[in-house]
Coordinates of C-alpha atoms (C1' of nucleotides) in Angstrom, one line a residue:
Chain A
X23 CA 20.6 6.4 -13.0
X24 CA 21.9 2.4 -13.4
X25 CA 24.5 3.3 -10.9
X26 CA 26.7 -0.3 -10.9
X27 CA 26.7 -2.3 -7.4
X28 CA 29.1 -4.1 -8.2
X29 CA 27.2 -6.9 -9.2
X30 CA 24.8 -5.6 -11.8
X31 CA 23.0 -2.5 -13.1
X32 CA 20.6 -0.6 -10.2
X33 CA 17.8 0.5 -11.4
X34 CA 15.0 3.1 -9.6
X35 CA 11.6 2.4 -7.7
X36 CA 10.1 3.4 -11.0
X37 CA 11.6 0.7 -13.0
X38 CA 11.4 -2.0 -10.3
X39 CA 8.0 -1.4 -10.0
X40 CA 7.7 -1.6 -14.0
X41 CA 9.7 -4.8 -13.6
X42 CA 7.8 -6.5 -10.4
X43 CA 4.2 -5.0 -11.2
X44 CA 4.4 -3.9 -7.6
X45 CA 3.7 0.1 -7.5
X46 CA 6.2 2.4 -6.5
X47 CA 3.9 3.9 -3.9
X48 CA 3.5 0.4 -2.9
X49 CA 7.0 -0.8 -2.7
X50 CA 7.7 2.1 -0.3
X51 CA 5.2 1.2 2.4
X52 CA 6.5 -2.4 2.2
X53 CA 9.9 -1.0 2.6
X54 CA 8.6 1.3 5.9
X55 CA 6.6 -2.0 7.2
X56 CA 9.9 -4.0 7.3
X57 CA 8.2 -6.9 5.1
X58 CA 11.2 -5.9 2.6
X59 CA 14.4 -4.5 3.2
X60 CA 15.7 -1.4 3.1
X61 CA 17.0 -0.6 -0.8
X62 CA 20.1 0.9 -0.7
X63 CA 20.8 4.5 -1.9
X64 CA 22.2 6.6 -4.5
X65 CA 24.4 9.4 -3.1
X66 CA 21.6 11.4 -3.9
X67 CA 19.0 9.3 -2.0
X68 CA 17.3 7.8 -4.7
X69 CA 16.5 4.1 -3.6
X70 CA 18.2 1.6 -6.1
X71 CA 16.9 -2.2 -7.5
X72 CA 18.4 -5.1 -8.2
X73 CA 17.4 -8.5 -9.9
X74 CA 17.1 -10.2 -6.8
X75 CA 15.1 -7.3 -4.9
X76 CA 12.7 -7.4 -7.7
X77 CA 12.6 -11.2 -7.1
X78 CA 11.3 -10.7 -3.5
X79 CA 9.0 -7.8 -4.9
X80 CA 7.3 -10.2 -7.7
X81 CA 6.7 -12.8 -4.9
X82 CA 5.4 -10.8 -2.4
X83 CA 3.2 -9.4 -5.6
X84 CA 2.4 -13.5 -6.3
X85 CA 1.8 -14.2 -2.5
X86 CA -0.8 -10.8 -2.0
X87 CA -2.4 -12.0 -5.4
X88 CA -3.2 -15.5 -3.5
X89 CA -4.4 -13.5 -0.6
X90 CA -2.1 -14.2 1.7
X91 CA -1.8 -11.1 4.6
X92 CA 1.5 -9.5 5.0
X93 CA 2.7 -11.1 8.4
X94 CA 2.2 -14.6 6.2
X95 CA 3.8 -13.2 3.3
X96 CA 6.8 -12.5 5.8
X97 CA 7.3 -15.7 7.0
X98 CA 7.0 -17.2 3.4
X99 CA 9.3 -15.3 2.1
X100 CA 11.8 -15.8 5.7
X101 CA 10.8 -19.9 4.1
X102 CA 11.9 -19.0 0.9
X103 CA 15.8 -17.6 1.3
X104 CA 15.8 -20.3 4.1
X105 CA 17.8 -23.2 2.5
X106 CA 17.2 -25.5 5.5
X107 CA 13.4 -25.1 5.3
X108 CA 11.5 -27.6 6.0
X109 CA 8.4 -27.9 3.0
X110 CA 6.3 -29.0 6.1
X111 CA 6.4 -25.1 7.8
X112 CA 5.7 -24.1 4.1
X113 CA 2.9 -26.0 3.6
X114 CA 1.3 -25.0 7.4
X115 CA 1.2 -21.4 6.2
X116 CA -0.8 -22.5 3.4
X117 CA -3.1 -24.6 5.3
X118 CA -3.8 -22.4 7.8
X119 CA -4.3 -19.1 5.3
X120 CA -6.7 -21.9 3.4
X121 CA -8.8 -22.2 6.2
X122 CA -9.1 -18.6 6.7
X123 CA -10.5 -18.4 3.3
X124 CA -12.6 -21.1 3.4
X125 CA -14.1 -19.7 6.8
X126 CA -14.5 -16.2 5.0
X127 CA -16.1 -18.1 1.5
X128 CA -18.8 -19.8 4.0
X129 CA -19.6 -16.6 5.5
X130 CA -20.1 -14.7 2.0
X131 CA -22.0 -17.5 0.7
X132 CA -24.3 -17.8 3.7
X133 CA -25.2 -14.4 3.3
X134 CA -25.4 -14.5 -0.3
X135 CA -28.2 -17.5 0.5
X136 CA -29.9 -15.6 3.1
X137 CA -30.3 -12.5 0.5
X138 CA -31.2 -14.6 -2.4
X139 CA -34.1 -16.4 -0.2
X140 CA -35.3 -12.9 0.1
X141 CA -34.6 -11.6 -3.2
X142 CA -36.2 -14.1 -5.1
X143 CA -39.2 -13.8 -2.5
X144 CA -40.0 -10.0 -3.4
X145 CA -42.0 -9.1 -6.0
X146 CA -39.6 -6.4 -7.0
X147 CA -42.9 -4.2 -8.5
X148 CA -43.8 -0.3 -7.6
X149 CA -45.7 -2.2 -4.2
X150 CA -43.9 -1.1 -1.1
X151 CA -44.3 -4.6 0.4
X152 CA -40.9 -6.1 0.3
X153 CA -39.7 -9.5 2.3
X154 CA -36.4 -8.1 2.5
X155 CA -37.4 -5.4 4.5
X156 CA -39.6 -7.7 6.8
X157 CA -36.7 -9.6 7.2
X158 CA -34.3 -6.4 8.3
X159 CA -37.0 -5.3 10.8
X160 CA -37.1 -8.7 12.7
Chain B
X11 CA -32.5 7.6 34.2
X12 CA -35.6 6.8 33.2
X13 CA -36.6 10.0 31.3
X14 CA -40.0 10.7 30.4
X15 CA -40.5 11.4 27.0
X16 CA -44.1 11.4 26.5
X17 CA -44.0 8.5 24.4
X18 CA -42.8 6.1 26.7
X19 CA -39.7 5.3 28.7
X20 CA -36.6 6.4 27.4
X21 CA -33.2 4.0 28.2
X22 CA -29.4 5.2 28.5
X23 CA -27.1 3.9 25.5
X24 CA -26.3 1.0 27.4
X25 CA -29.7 -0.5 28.2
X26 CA -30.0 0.4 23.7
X27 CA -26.8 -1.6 23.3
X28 CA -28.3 -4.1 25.0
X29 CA -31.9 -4.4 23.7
X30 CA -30.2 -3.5 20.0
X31 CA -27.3 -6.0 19.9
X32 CA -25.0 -2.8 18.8
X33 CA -22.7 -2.1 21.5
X34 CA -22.8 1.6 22.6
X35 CA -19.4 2.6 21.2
X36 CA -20.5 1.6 17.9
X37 CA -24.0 3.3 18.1
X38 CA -22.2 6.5 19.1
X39 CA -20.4 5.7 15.7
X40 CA -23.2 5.3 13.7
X41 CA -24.5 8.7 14.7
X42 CA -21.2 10.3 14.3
X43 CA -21.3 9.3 10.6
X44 CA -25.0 9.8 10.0
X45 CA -26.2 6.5 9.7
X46 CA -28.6 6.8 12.2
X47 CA -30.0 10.4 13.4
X48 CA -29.0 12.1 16.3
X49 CA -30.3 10.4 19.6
X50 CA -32.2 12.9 22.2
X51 CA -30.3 14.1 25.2
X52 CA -30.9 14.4 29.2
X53 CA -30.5 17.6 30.9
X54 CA -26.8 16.3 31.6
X55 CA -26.1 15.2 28.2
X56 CA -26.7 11.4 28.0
X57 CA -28.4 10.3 25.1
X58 CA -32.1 8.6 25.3
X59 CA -33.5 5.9 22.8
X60 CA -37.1 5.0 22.6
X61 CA -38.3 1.4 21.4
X62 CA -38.3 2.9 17.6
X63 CA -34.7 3.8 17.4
X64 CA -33.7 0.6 19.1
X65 CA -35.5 -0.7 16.7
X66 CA -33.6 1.0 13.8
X67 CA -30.4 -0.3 15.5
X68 CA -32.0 -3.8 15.4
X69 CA -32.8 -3.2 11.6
X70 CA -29.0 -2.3 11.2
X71 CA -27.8 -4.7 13.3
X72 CA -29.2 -7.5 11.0
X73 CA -28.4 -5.5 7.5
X74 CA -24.6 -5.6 8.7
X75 CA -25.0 -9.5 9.4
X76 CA -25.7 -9.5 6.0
X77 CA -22.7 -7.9 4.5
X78 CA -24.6 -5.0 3.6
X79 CA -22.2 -1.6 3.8
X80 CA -23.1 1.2 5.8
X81 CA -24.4 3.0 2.4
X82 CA -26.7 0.9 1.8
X83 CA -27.7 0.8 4.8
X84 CA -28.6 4.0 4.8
X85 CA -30.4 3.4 2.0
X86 CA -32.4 0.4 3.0
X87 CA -33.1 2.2 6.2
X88 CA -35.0 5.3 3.9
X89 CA -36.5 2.8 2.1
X90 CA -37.9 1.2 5.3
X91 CA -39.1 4.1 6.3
X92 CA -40.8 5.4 3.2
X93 CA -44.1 4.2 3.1
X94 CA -44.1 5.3 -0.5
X95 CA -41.1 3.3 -1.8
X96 CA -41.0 0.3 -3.9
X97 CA -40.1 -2.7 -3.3
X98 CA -38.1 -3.0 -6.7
X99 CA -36.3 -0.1 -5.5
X100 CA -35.1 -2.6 -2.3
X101 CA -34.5 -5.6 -4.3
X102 CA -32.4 -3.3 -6.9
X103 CA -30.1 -2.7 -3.6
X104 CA -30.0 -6.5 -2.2
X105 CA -29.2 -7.6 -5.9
X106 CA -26.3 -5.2 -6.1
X107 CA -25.2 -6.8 -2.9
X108 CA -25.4 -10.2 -3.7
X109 CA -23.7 -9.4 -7.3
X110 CA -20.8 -7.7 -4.6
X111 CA -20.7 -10.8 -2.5
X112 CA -21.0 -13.3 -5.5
X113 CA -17.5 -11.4 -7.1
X114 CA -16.1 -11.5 -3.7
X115 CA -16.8 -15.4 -3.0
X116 CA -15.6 -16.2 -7.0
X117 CA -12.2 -14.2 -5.7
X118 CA -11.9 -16.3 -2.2
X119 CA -12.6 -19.1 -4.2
X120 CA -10.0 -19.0 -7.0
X121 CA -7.5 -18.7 -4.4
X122 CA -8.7 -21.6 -2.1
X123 CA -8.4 -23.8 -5.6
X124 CA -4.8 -22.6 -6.6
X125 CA -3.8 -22.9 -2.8
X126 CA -5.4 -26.4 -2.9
X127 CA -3.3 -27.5 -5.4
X128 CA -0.6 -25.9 -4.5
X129 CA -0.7 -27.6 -1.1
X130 CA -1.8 -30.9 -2.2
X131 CA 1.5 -31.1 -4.3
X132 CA 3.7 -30.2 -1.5
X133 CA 4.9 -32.9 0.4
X134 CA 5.1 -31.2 3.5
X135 CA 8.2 -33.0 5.1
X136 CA 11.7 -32.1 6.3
X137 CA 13.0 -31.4 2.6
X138 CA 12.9 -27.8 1.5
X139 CA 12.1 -28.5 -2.3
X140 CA 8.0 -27.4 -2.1
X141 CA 5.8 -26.7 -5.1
X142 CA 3.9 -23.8 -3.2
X143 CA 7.3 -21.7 -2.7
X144 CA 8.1 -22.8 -6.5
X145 CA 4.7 -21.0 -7.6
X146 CA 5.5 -17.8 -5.1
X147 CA 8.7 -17.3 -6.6
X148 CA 7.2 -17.4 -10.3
Chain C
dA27 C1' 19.3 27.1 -18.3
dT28 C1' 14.9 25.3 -18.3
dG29 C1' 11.2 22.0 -18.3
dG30 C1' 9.2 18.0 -16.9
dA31 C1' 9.4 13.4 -15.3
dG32 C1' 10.6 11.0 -11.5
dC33 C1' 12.3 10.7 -6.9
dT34 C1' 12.0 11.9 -1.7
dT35 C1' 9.2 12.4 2.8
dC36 C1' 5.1 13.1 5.4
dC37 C1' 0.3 13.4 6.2
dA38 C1' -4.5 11.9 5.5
dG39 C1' -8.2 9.0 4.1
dC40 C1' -10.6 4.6 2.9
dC41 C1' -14.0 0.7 5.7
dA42 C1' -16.2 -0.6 10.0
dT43 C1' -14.7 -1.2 14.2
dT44 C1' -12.3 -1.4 18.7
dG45 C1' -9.6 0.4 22.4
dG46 C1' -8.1 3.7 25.6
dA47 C1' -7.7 8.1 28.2
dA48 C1' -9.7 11.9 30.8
dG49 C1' -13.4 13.5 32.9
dG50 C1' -18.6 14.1 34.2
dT51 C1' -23.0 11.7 36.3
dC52 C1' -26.0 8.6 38.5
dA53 C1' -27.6 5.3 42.1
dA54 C1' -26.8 2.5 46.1
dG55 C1' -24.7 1.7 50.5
dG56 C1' -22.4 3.2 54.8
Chain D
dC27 C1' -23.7 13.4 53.2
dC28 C1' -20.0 11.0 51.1
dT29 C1' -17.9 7.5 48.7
dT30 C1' -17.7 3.9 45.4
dG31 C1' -18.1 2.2 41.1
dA32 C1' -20.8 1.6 37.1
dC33 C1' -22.1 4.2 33.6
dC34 C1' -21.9 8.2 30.5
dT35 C1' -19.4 11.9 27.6
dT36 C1' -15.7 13.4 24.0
dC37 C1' -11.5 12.8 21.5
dC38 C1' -7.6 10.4 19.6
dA39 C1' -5.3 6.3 17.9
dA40 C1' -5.0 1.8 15.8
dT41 C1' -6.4 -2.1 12.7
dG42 C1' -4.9 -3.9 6.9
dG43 C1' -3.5 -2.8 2.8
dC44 C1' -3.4 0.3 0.3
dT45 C1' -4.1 5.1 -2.4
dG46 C1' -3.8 10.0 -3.0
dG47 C1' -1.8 14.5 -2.5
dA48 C1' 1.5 18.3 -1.2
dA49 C1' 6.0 20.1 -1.0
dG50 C1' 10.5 19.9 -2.4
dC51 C1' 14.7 17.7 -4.6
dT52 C1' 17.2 15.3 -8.7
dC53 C1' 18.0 13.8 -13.2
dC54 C1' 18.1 14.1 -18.1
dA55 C1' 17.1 16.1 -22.6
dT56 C1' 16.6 20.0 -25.0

DNA sequence: ATGGAGCTTCCAGCCATTGGAAGGTCAAGG
DNA sequence: CCTTGACCTTCCAATGGCTGGAAGCTCCAT
């Protein structure tokens, strides 16, 4: 392959996704969701990589990692190649995906409570008596 | 409706819904996957629930409140209704849950800290320089 | 020339739900 | 008796973020 673009060697899906740690499989579906876009061809068809495209793939890689959700990840990366950004839009992303998590954490963890409560009250033995269940059945 | 069926009166999806807390479309779903058994039907096809399968909705109503996936649901809901069982057997499922939900919150919460800091160090004003979009882009 | 690794597209499934369309049924009011 | 509208039925599609597989093409080394 390394077909030259003029600017650099191309390289495949397969070594872009070495290179980003974002699947091949993976980096076609971001492709078909628009969140990146479209990798130019080979004459043959073969979609081709550069430096930069892996850039965008190891952030969006960074920004899922974080937990971010693909319609944030957008507009970060929109933030990103946006020289005039302002750090202020940036940092509302953030904020807001924090308080998404935070919400979710409370929600885990008050169910985690609830079922320890009731964990620690059964006896756990070969009795079919069992707190948790009484809970369950209201 | 109304229908008779010798064990007391028995009530249209909607009236289970309501006395369950599981909306009808979702109780038609819960069948369709075998969660819950297949509910009688009226000469013209409508299902019929009794008090004792609104009261297994009830039971799986609350399970889902508590994270717990439709699996072990199932599971919980044999249990339940084993008279044999014991209760070790239920606490050996609410422990694997809470170890699930402990892992989950331990996830949510490694990025809430990371984000934190992220944020925290971002000045969040008209400039574009911003520690957060430094971080994202490795 | 052949083999196999890697590329292409498309389709389907995961989880637990929700929504909608198209059509049948029931009870109340005119 | 007939209409209205609330309810019921089934089936199909979408959600998010992937993952897997099938069928077929291309590239490179042997």
């Amino acid at each position: 392959m390394n077909v030259d673009t003029g600017v650099g060697m191309g390289m495949t899906i397969g070594d872009a996704a070495k290179a980003s740690g974002v699947n091949a499989k993976l980096i076609r579906y971001y492709e078909s969701i628009g969140l990146i876009p479209e990798a130019g061809r080979t004459a043959s068809g073969y979609r081709v990589y550069g430096p930069s495209e892996v850039n965008v793939l190891r952030f969006v890689k960074r920004a899922r990692t974080l937990g971010f959700g693909i319609e944030r990840i957008q507009r970060l990366v929109g933030l990103w190649q946006d020289r005039s950004r302002c750090s202020s839009e940036v940092k509302r992303v953030a904020l807001e995906h924090i308080d998404e998590l935070e919400a979710k954490i409370a929600e885990l963890a008050a169910m985690r409570d609830t079922l320890r409560e009731l964990a620690d009250a059964c006896h756990g033995d070969e009795r079919p008596e069992c707190p948790i269940l009484r809970d369950l059945a209201g």
